[in-house]
C-alpha cells in the first residue's frame, strides 16, 4: 500500500519559478562557496540556482533510495539508502540542494555526511520539513509530487469516467 493518495503534477514553468524564488532566498543568506546537488532530483534545481546565483563550483552527492513499484512502474517505494558518491569536508559555506524532502531519510543521511552545509529544497512534506534550512512550497504528506522530467503529454481521462461503475 502506498501512503500517497494525491497527485501533484509540477510543470517546467512552475518548477523554474519556484527554483528562482529559492535562489532569491539563498542569495540573501550568502556568500556561498558552491552548490552540492543530491542526485538525481537535485540536478535541475542546482542548474537553475547556480545560474541565478552566479555560482560556478558544483559538486554532487549520488544517492539512491526510492525503487520502482513493479505493479505500476511508479517510483514510490523507499529501500535502503545507497551512497554511490560523497564529497570531502563538512559542507561549511555550501548549499546542499534537493528537489524535495519527504520522510526526511535522505536529508538525515546527507546532513550526517555534511553537517555544516545549508540544506535547501523546492518542496517539503511535514515529516521532512524540520531537516530543511530553506524550502519554498509545502505539500501534504499523502501527496506524490510529479516532476516535469518524469512526465509527458498524454490523454487525460475525464474525471466522470474515472468513477467506479
Ligand atoms: O525524504 P525522503 O523520503 O528520503 O525522499 C526524498 C528523496 O526522494 C527522491 O529521490 P529518489 O531517491 O527517488 O531518487 P532520484 O532523486 O534519483 O529520483 C527525492 O529526489 C529526494 O532525494
Ligand atoms: N517524484 C517524487 N519523488 C519522491 N521521493 C519521495 N517523495 C517523492 C515525491 O513526492 N515525488
Ligand atoms: Mg533524490
Short mmCIF file of N, CA and C and ligand atoms in Angstrom, two decimals:
data_model
loop_
_atom_site.label_atom_id
_atom_site.label_comp_id
_atom_site.label_asym_id
_atom_site.label_seq_id
_atom_site.Cartn_x
_atom_site.Cartn_y
_atom_site.Cartn_z
N UNK A 1 0.85 -1.21 0.00
CA UNK A 1 0.00 0.00 0.00
C UNK A 1 0.88 1.26 0.00
N UNK A 2 0.58 2.17 -0.90
CA UNK A 2 1.34 3.42 -0.93
C UNK A 2 0.69 4.43 0.04
N UNK A 3 1.51 5.23 0.73
CA UNK A 3 0.93 6.25 1.62
C UNK A 3 0.49 7.50 0.85
N UNK A 4 0.55 7.44 -0.50
CA UNK A 4 0.23 8.63 -1.29
C UNK A 4 -1.13 8.49 -1.95
N UNK A 5 -2.05 9.42 -1.62
CA UNK A 5 -3.38 9.37 -2.22
C UNK A 5 -3.64 10.56 -3.14
N UNK A 6 -2.71 11.51 -3.17
CA UNK A 6 -2.91 12.69 -4.02
C UNK A 6 -1.73 12.83 -4.97
N UNK A 7 -2.06 13.35 -6.14
CA UNK A 7 -1.05 13.58 -7.17
C UNK A 7 -0.84 15.07 -7.34
N UNK A 8 0.40 15.51 -7.43
CA UNK A 8 0.68 16.94 -7.57
C UNK A 8 1.64 17.13 -8.76
N UNK A 9 1.08 17.29 -9.97
CA UNK A 9 1.95 17.47 -11.13
C UNK A 9 2.54 18.88 -11.17
N UNK A 10 3.82 18.96 -11.44
CA UNK A 10 4.52 20.25 -11.48
C UNK A 10 5.02 20.49 -12.91
N UNK A 11 4.69 21.66 -13.47
CA UNK A 11 5.14 22.00 -14.83
C UNK A 11 6.57 22.55 -14.79
N UNK A 12 7.20 22.62 -15.97
CA UNK A 12 8.53 23.22 -16.06
C UNK A 12 8.49 24.67 -15.59
N UNK A 13 7.42 25.39 -15.98
CA UNK A 13 7.32 26.82 -15.61
C UNK A 13 7.24 26.97 -14.09
N UNK A 14 6.42 26.13 -13.48
CA UNK A 14 6.23 26.21 -12.02
C UNK A 14 7.54 25.87 -11.30
N UNK A 15 8.20 24.83 -11.80
CA UNK A 15 9.47 24.42 -11.20
C UNK A 15 10.51 25.55 -11.32
N UNK A 16 10.54 26.16 -12.51
CA UNK A 16 11.50 27.24 -12.75
C UNK A 16 11.22 28.43 -11.82
N UNK A 17 9.93 28.77 -11.71
CA UNK A 17 9.54 29.91 -10.85
C UNK A 17 9.92 29.63 -9.39
N UNK A 18 9.64 28.43 -8.92
CA UNK A 18 9.96 28.07 -7.53
C UNK A 18 11.47 28.03 -7.29
N UNK A 19 12.22 27.53 -8.27
CA UNK A 19 13.69 27.47 -8.12
C UNK A 19 14.27 28.89 -8.09
N UNK A 20 13.68 29.79 -8.88
CA UNK A 20 14.15 31.18 -8.84
C UNK A 20 13.79 31.83 -7.50
N UNK A 21 12.63 31.52 -6.97
CA UNK A 21 12.25 32.04 -5.64
C UNK A 21 13.23 31.54 -4.59
N UNK A 22 13.63 30.26 -4.71
CA UNK A 22 14.61 29.71 -3.76
C UNK A 22 15.96 30.43 -3.91
N UNK A 23 16.33 30.74 -5.14
CA UNK A 23 17.59 31.47 -5.39
C UNK A 23 17.59 32.82 -4.67
N UNK A 24 16.46 33.53 -4.74
CA UNK A 24 16.35 34.83 -4.05
C UNK A 24 16.61 34.67 -2.56
N UNK A 25 15.95 33.66 -1.98
CA UNK A 25 16.07 33.43 -0.53
C UNK A 25 17.51 33.09 -0.16
N UNK A 26 18.17 32.28 -0.99
CA UNK A 26 19.53 31.84 -0.67
C UNK A 26 20.55 32.94 -0.90
N UNK A 27 20.32 33.79 -1.91
CA UNK A 27 21.23 34.91 -2.16
C UNK A 27 21.34 35.80 -0.93
N UNK A 28 20.18 36.01 -0.27
CA UNK A 28 20.16 36.86 0.93
C UNK A 28 20.99 36.27 2.06
N UNK A 29 21.20 34.95 2.02
CA UNK A 29 21.89 34.28 3.13
C UNK A 29 23.36 33.97 2.82
N UNK A 30 23.85 34.41 1.63
CA UNK A 30 25.22 34.12 1.21
C UNK A 30 26.24 34.96 1.95
N UNK A 31 27.51 35.00 1.50
CA UNK A 31 28.02 34.36 0.28
C UNK A 31 28.18 32.84 0.42
N UNK A 32 28.18 32.18 -0.74
CA UNK A 32 28.31 30.72 -0.78
C UNK A 32 29.56 30.31 -1.54
N UNK A 33 30.16 29.21 -1.10
CA UNK A 33 31.35 28.70 -1.80
C UNK A 33 30.96 27.88 -3.03
N UNK A 34 29.81 27.22 -2.95
CA UNK A 34 29.41 26.37 -4.07
C UNK A 34 28.11 25.64 -3.75
N UNK A 35 27.69 24.80 -4.70
CA UNK A 35 26.45 24.04 -4.57
C UNK A 35 26.75 22.55 -4.68
N UNK A 36 26.11 21.77 -3.83
CA UNK A 36 26.22 20.31 -3.94
C UNK A 36 24.82 19.78 -4.23
N UNK A 37 24.65 19.18 -5.40
CA UNK A 37 23.35 18.64 -5.81
C UNK A 37 23.23 17.20 -5.33
N UNK A 38 22.07 16.87 -4.77
CA UNK A 38 21.80 15.48 -4.41
C UNK A 38 21.12 14.85 -5.62
N UNK A 39 21.82 13.92 -6.26
CA UNK A 39 21.29 13.34 -7.49
C UNK A 39 20.19 12.32 -7.16
N UNK A 40 19.30 12.14 -8.17
CA UNK A 40 19.28 12.90 -9.38
C UNK A 40 18.35 14.11 -9.27
N UNK A 41 17.41 14.07 -8.30
CA UNK A 41 16.38 15.10 -8.23
C UNK A 41 16.90 16.51 -8.02
N UNK A 42 18.09 16.63 -7.41
CA UNK A 42 18.63 17.97 -7.13
C UNK A 42 19.33 18.60 -8.33
N UNK A 43 19.50 17.82 -9.43
CA UNK A 43 20.32 18.32 -10.54
C UNK A 43 19.69 19.50 -11.27
N UNK A 44 18.40 19.41 -11.60
CA UNK A 44 17.75 20.52 -12.33
C UNK A 44 17.64 21.75 -11.42
N UNK A 45 17.18 21.61 -10.17
CA UNK A 45 17.19 22.79 -9.28
C UNK A 45 18.60 23.38 -9.15
N UNK A 46 19.64 22.55 -9.07
CA UNK A 46 21.01 23.06 -8.95
C UNK A 46 21.40 23.88 -10.17
N UNK A 47 20.99 23.43 -11.36
CA UNK A 47 21.33 24.15 -12.59
C UNK A 47 20.70 25.55 -12.57
N UNK A 48 19.47 25.63 -12.09
CA UNK A 48 18.78 26.93 -12.05
C UNK A 48 19.42 27.82 -10.98
N UNK A 49 19.68 27.26 -9.80
CA UNK A 49 20.29 28.03 -8.71
C UNK A 49 21.66 28.58 -9.10
N UNK A 50 22.51 27.74 -9.69
CA UNK A 50 23.87 28.21 -9.95
C UNK A 50 23.86 29.28 -11.04
N UNK A 51 22.90 29.21 -11.97
CA UNK A 51 22.78 30.27 -12.99
C UNK A 51 22.34 31.57 -12.34
N UNK A 52 21.30 31.50 -11.51
CA UNK A 52 20.76 32.72 -10.90
C UNK A 52 21.72 33.34 -9.89
N UNK A 53 22.50 32.50 -9.21
CA UNK A 53 23.33 32.99 -8.12
C UNK A 53 24.79 33.16 -8.54
N UNK A 54 25.07 32.91 -9.81
CA UNK A 54 26.42 33.04 -10.36
C UNK A 54 27.43 32.19 -9.58
N UNK A 55 27.03 30.95 -9.32
CA UNK A 55 27.91 30.00 -8.63
C UNK A 55 28.50 29.05 -9.68
N UNK A 56 29.81 28.87 -9.64
CA UNK A 56 30.48 28.06 -10.67
C UNK A 56 31.02 26.74 -10.13
N UNK A 57 31.04 26.61 -8.79
CA UNK A 57 31.58 25.38 -8.20
C UNK A 57 30.40 24.47 -7.84
N UNK A 58 30.28 23.37 -8.58
CA UNK A 58 29.11 22.49 -8.41
C UNK A 58 29.61 21.05 -8.23
N UNK A 59 29.13 20.41 -7.17
CA UNK A 59 29.51 19.03 -6.91
C UNK A 59 28.24 18.21 -6.71
N UNK A 60 28.39 16.90 -6.55
CA UNK A 60 27.21 16.04 -6.34
C UNK A 60 27.44 15.06 -5.19
N UNK A 61 26.34 14.74 -4.53
CA UNK A 61 26.28 13.54 -3.70
C UNK A 61 25.33 12.62 -4.46
N UNK A 62 25.79 11.42 -4.78
CA UNK A 62 24.97 10.50 -5.57
C UNK A 62 24.39 9.45 -4.63
N UNK A 63 23.06 9.45 -4.52
CA UNK A 63 22.39 8.62 -3.51
C UNK A 63 21.12 8.02 -4.13
N UNK A 64 20.89 6.76 -3.83
CA UNK A 64 19.72 6.06 -4.38
C UNK A 64 18.85 5.57 -3.24
N UNK A 65 17.54 5.83 -3.32
CA UNK A 65 16.67 5.29 -2.27
C UNK A 65 15.36 4.73 -2.80
N UNK A 66 14.59 5.51 -3.55
CA UNK A 66 13.27 5.02 -3.99
C UNK A 66 13.40 4.09 -5.18
N UNK A 67 12.85 2.87 -5.06
CA UNK A 67 12.87 1.93 -6.17
C UNK A 67 11.60 2.02 -6.98
N UNK A 68 11.51 1.23 -8.04
CA UNK A 68 10.33 1.25 -8.91
C UNK A 68 9.29 0.27 -8.39
N UNK A 69 8.02 0.74 -8.33
CA UNK A 69 6.90 -0.13 -7.97
C UNK A 69 6.62 -1.03 -9.18
N UNK A 70 6.83 -2.34 -9.00
CA UNK A 70 6.71 -3.28 -10.14
C UNK A 70 5.33 -3.23 -10.77
N UNK A 71 4.29 -3.07 -9.96
CA UNK A 71 2.92 -3.13 -10.47
C UNK A 71 2.59 -1.96 -11.39
N UNK A 72 3.07 -0.77 -11.04
CA UNK A 72 2.64 0.43 -11.77
C UNK A 72 3.77 1.09 -12.54
N UNK A 73 5.00 0.66 -12.29
CA UNK A 73 6.13 1.35 -12.91
C UNK A 73 6.47 2.64 -12.19
N UNK A 74 5.68 2.98 -11.17
CA UNK A 74 5.92 4.24 -10.44
C UNK A 74 7.06 4.07 -9.45
N UNK A 75 7.77 5.18 -9.21
CA UNK A 75 8.90 5.15 -8.29
C UNK A 75 8.41 5.62 -6.93
N UNK A 76 7.88 4.70 -6.12
CA UNK A 76 7.19 5.13 -4.91
C UNK A 76 7.59 4.37 -3.65
N UNK A 77 8.48 3.39 -3.74
CA UNK A 77 8.84 2.61 -2.55
C UNK A 77 10.27 2.89 -2.17
N UNK A 78 10.46 3.25 -0.90
CA UNK A 78 11.81 3.60 -0.48
C UNK A 78 12.52 2.37 0.08
N UNK A 79 13.70 2.08 -0.43
CA UNK A 79 14.50 0.97 0.08
C UNK A 79 15.63 1.51 0.93
N UNK A 80 16.71 0.73 1.06
CA UNK A 80 17.87 1.20 1.81
C UNK A 80 18.57 2.32 1.05
N UNK A 81 19.11 3.28 1.80
CA UNK A 81 19.86 4.36 1.15
C UNK A 81 21.22 3.82 0.72
N UNK A 82 21.59 4.13 -0.50
CA UNK A 82 22.85 3.66 -1.04
C UNK A 82 23.63 4.87 -1.57
N UNK A 83 24.70 5.23 -0.86
CA UNK A 83 25.50 6.38 -1.28
C UNK A 83 26.56 5.91 -2.28
N UNK A 84 26.43 6.35 -3.53
CA UNK A 84 27.37 5.96 -4.59
C UNK A 84 28.59 6.87 -4.62
N UNK A 85 28.37 8.14 -4.21
CA UNK A 85 29.48 9.12 -4.21
C UNK A 85 29.20 10.19 -3.17
N UNK A 86 30.20 10.50 -2.33
CA UNK A 86 30.07 11.59 -1.36
C UNK A 86 30.94 12.77 -1.76
N UNK A 87 31.15 13.71 -0.83
CA UNK A 87 32.11 14.80 -1.07
C UNK A 87 32.97 14.96 0.18
N UNK A 88 34.14 15.55 -0.02
CA UNK A 88 35.06 15.79 1.11
C UNK A 88 34.56 16.93 1.98
N UNK A 89 34.98 16.98 3.24
CA UNK A 89 34.72 18.13 4.10
C UNK A 89 33.42 18.04 4.86
N UNK A 90 33.10 19.17 5.56
CA UNK A 90 31.90 19.20 6.40
C UNK A 90 30.77 20.03 5.78
N UNK A 91 31.01 20.57 4.58
CA UNK A 91 29.95 21.31 3.88
C UNK A 91 29.84 22.78 4.24
N UNK A 92 30.73 23.29 5.09
CA UNK A 92 30.60 24.69 5.50
C UNK A 92 30.67 25.64 4.30
N UNK A 93 29.70 26.55 4.21
CA UNK A 93 29.66 27.53 3.11
C UNK A 93 29.02 27.00 1.84
N UNK A 94 28.58 25.75 1.86
CA UNK A 94 27.97 25.14 0.66
C UNK A 94 26.46 25.00 0.82
N UNK A 95 25.77 25.15 -0.31
CA UNK A 95 24.33 24.83 -0.38
C UNK A 95 24.21 23.38 -0.82
N UNK A 96 23.40 22.64 -0.08
CA UNK A 96 23.09 21.26 -0.43
C UNK A 96 21.67 21.31 -0.99
N UNK A 97 21.49 20.96 -2.26
CA UNK A 97 20.17 21.15 -2.87
C UNK A 97 19.54 19.84 -3.32
N UNK A 98 18.25 19.68 -2.99
CA UNK A 98 17.47 18.54 -3.50
C UNK A 98 16.13 19.08 -3.97
N UNK A 99 15.43 18.27 -4.80
CA UNK A 99 14.12 18.73 -5.29
C UNK A 99 13.10 18.76 -4.16
N UNK A 100 13.15 17.76 -3.25
CA UNK A 100 12.13 17.70 -2.20
C UNK A 100 12.63 16.92 -1.00
N UNK A 101 11.96 17.12 0.11
CA UNK A 101 12.15 16.27 1.28
C UNK A 101 10.80 15.65 1.61
N UNK A 102 10.79 14.31 1.81
CA UNK A 102 9.53 13.59 2.04
C UNK A 102 9.55 13.04 3.47
N UNK A 103 10.06 11.81 3.65
CA UNK A 103 10.16 11.27 5.01
C UNK A 103 11.31 11.93 5.78
N UNK A 104 12.28 12.48 5.05
CA UNK A 104 13.46 13.09 5.67
C UNK A 104 14.64 12.13 5.78
N UNK A 105 14.48 10.90 5.28
CA UNK A 105 15.58 9.92 5.40
C UNK A 105 16.80 10.34 4.58
N UNK A 106 16.57 10.80 3.37
CA UNK A 106 17.69 11.25 2.54
C UNK A 106 18.36 12.45 3.19
N UNK A 107 17.52 13.38 3.66
CA UNK A 107 18.04 14.60 4.30
C UNK A 107 18.88 14.25 5.52
N UNK A 108 18.40 13.32 6.35
CA UNK A 108 19.13 12.95 7.57
C UNK A 108 20.50 12.38 7.19
N UNK A 109 20.54 11.59 6.13
CA UNK A 109 21.80 10.97 5.69
C UNK A 109 22.79 12.03 5.20
N UNK A 110 22.31 12.96 4.36
CA UNK A 110 23.26 13.95 3.81
C UNK A 110 23.67 14.96 4.89
N UNK A 111 22.79 15.23 5.84
CA UNK A 111 23.16 16.15 6.93
C UNK A 111 24.24 15.52 7.81
N UNK A 112 24.13 14.21 7.98
CA UNK A 112 25.15 13.49 8.75
C UNK A 112 26.50 13.55 8.01
N UNK A 113 26.44 13.46 6.68
CA UNK A 113 27.67 13.49 5.88
C UNK A 113 28.28 14.90 5.85
N UNK A 114 27.43 15.94 5.76
CA UNK A 114 27.89 17.33 5.63
C UNK A 114 27.16 18.21 6.64
N UNK A 115 27.51 18.10 7.94
CA UNK A 115 26.72 18.76 8.99
C UNK A 115 26.67 20.28 8.91
N UNK A 116 27.65 20.91 8.24
CA UNK A 116 27.66 22.38 8.20
C UNK A 116 27.07 22.96 6.91
N UNK A 117 26.64 22.11 5.99
CA UNK A 117 26.05 22.63 4.75
C UNK A 117 24.65 23.18 5.03
N UNK A 118 24.21 24.09 4.15
CA UNK A 118 22.86 24.67 4.25
C UNK A 118 21.96 23.83 3.33
N UNK A 119 20.99 23.12 3.93
CA UNK A 119 20.18 22.19 3.15
C UNK A 119 18.92 22.89 2.63
N UNK A 120 18.77 22.91 1.29
CA UNK A 120 17.64 23.60 0.66
C UNK A 120 16.90 22.66 -0.28
N UNK A 121 15.58 22.81 -0.31
CA UNK A 121 14.77 22.05 -1.26
C UNK A 121 13.69 22.98 -1.83
N UNK A 122 13.13 22.58 -2.95
CA UNK A 122 12.00 23.34 -3.52
C UNK A 122 10.73 22.98 -2.73
N UNK A 123 10.48 21.67 -2.57
CA UNK A 123 9.26 21.19 -1.91
C UNK A 123 9.61 20.49 -0.59
N UNK A 124 8.69 20.59 0.37
CA UNK A 124 8.88 19.89 1.65
C UNK A 124 7.55 19.33 2.12
N UNK A 125 7.60 18.10 2.62
CA UNK A 125 6.43 17.49 3.27
C UNK A 125 6.67 17.57 4.78
N UNK A 126 5.60 17.53 5.60
CA UNK A 126 5.75 17.80 7.04
C UNK A 126 6.79 16.94 7.75
N UNK A 127 6.90 15.66 7.41
CA UNK A 127 7.84 14.79 8.14
C UNK A 127 9.29 15.20 7.93
N UNK A 128 9.60 15.74 6.75
CA UNK A 128 10.98 16.08 6.46
C UNK A 128 11.32 17.54 6.70
N UNK A 129 10.26 18.35 6.83
CA UNK A 129 10.44 19.81 6.93
C UNK A 129 11.44 20.25 8.01
N UNK A 130 11.44 19.64 9.21
CA UNK A 130 12.38 20.10 10.25
C UNK A 130 13.85 19.93 9.88
N UNK A 131 14.13 19.10 8.87
CA UNK A 131 15.52 18.86 8.48
C UNK A 131 16.01 19.84 7.40
N UNK A 132 15.11 20.69 6.89
CA UNK A 132 15.46 21.59 5.79
C UNK A 132 15.70 22.99 6.34
N UNK A 133 16.79 23.65 5.88
CA UNK A 133 17.04 25.03 6.31
C UNK A 133 16.18 26.01 5.52
N UNK A 134 16.07 25.83 4.21
CA UNK A 134 15.25 26.73 3.39
C UNK A 134 14.49 25.91 2.35
N UNK A 135 13.16 26.12 2.26
CA UNK A 135 12.36 25.49 1.20
C UNK A 135 11.32 26.51 0.73
N UNK A 136 10.66 26.22 -0.39
CA UNK A 136 9.71 27.18 -0.94
C UNK A 136 8.25 26.75 -0.72
N UNK A 137 7.90 25.52 -1.06
CA UNK A 137 6.48 25.12 -1.05
C UNK A 137 6.27 23.86 -0.22
N UNK A 138 5.28 23.92 0.68
CA UNK A 138 4.95 22.72 1.47
C UNK A 138 3.75 22.00 0.83
N UNK A 139 3.83 20.67 0.79
CA UNK A 139 2.69 19.86 0.34
C UNK A 139 2.42 18.82 1.43
N UNK A 140 1.20 18.25 1.43
CA UNK A 140 0.84 17.32 2.50
C UNK A 140 1.60 16.00 2.34
N UNK A 141 1.66 15.26 3.45
CA UNK A 141 2.46 14.02 3.48
C UNK A 141 1.90 12.96 2.53
N UNK A 142 0.59 13.00 2.26
CA UNK A 142 -0.01 11.98 1.39
C UNK A 142 0.00 12.39 -0.09
N UNK A 143 0.80 13.41 -0.42
CA UNK A 143 0.88 13.87 -1.81
C UNK A 143 2.14 13.33 -2.48
N UNK A 144 1.99 12.83 -3.69
CA UNK A 144 3.14 12.43 -4.51
C UNK A 144 3.37 13.52 -5.55
N UNK A 145 4.54 14.13 -5.51
CA UNK A 145 4.88 15.20 -6.44
C UNK A 145 5.40 14.58 -7.74
N UNK A 146 4.87 15.04 -8.86
CA UNK A 146 5.35 14.56 -10.17
C UNK A 146 6.12 15.68 -10.85
N UNK A 147 7.40 15.44 -11.05
CA UNK A 147 8.25 16.47 -11.65
C UNK A 147 8.15 16.43 -13.17
N UNK A 148 8.42 17.58 -13.82
CA UNK A 148 8.24 17.64 -15.27
C UNK A 148 9.11 16.65 -16.03
N UNK A 149 10.29 16.34 -15.48
CA UNK A 149 11.16 15.38 -16.19
C UNK A 149 10.65 13.95 -16.09
N UNK A 150 9.63 13.71 -15.24
CA UNK A 150 9.05 12.37 -15.12
C UNK A 150 7.75 12.22 -15.91
N UNK A 151 7.34 13.28 -16.62
CA UNK A 151 6.02 13.25 -17.27
C UNK A 151 6.14 13.53 -18.77
N UNK A 152 5.04 13.16 -19.50
CA UNK A 152 4.92 13.52 -20.91
C UNK A 152 3.46 13.86 -21.17
N UNK A 153 3.20 14.63 -22.24
CA UNK A 153 1.81 14.94 -22.58
C UNK A 153 1.11 13.69 -23.06
N UNK A 154 -0.08 13.43 -22.50
CA UNK A 154 -0.84 12.25 -22.90
C UNK A 154 -2.32 12.51 -22.66
N UNK A 155 -3.20 11.63 -23.17
CA UNK A 155 -4.64 11.78 -23.00
C UNK A 155 -5.00 11.72 -21.52
N UNK A 156 -5.91 12.61 -21.11
CA UNK A 156 -6.37 12.60 -19.73
C UNK A 156 -7.82 12.12 -19.68
N UNK A 157 -8.10 11.04 -18.94
CA UNK A 157 -9.45 10.52 -18.81
C UNK A 157 -10.33 11.52 -18.04
N UNK A 158 -11.52 11.90 -18.59
CA UNK A 158 -12.40 12.82 -17.85
C UNK A 158 -12.69 12.28 -16.44
N UNK A 159 -12.78 13.18 -15.47
CA UNK A 159 -12.97 12.77 -14.07
C UNK A 159 -14.18 11.85 -13.93
N UNK A 160 -15.29 12.19 -14.64
CA UNK A 160 -16.54 11.40 -14.51
C UNK A 160 -16.33 9.95 -14.92
N UNK A 161 -15.43 9.74 -15.89
CA UNK A 161 -15.18 8.37 -16.36
C UNK A 161 -14.24 7.60 -15.45
N UNK A 162 -13.65 8.29 -14.48
CA UNK A 162 -12.74 7.60 -13.56
C UNK A 162 -13.46 7.01 -12.36
N UNK A 163 -14.77 7.38 -12.17
CA UNK A 163 -15.51 6.85 -11.03
C UNK A 163 -15.76 5.36 -11.23
N UNK A 164 -15.72 4.56 -10.13
CA UNK A 164 -16.06 3.13 -10.27
C UNK A 164 -17.51 2.99 -10.72
N UNK A 165 -17.79 2.12 -11.71
CA UNK A 165 -19.16 1.97 -12.25
C UNK A 165 -19.94 0.97 -11.41
O1 LIG B 1 12.75 12.47 2.23
P1 LIG B 1 12.87 11.13 1.56
O2 LIG B 1 11.72 10.24 1.92
O3 LIG B 1 14.19 10.47 1.77
O4 LIG B 1 12.67 11.35 -0.02
C1 LIG B 1 13.26 12.40 -0.72
C2 LIG B 1 14.18 11.89 -1.79
O5 LIG B 1 13.49 11.03 -2.70
C3 LIG B 1 13.72 11.45 -4.03
O6 LIG B 1 14.90 10.90 -4.57
P2 LIG B 1 14.95 9.39 -5.09
O7 LIG B 1 15.59 8.55 -4.03
O8 LIG B 1 13.60 8.97 -5.57
O9 LIG B 1 15.98 9.41 -6.28
P3 LIG B 1 16.17 10.39 -7.52
O10 LIG B 1 16.48 11.75 -6.95
O11 LIG B 1 17.33 9.79 -8.23
O12 LIG B 1 14.91 10.39 -8.34
C4 LIG B 1 13.92 12.94 -3.90
O13 LIG B 1 14.66 13.44 -5.02
C5 LIG B 1 14.69 13.07 -2.62
O14 LIG B 1 16.09 12.93 -2.84
N1 LIG B 2 8.92 12.36 -7.68
C1 LIG B 2 8.84 12.18 -6.34
N2 LIG B 2 9.82 11.51 -5.71
C2 LIG B 2 9.69 11.37 -4.37
N3 LIG B 2 10.51 10.76 -3.48
C3 LIG B 2 9.94 10.85 -2.28
N4 LIG B 2 8.76 11.53 -2.33
C4 LIG B 2 8.60 11.86 -3.63
C5 LIG B 2 7.57 12.56 -4.34
O1 LIG B 2 6.57 13.03 -3.77
N5 LIG B 2 7.75 12.68 -5.69
MG1 LIG B 3 16.52 12.33 -4.93
#
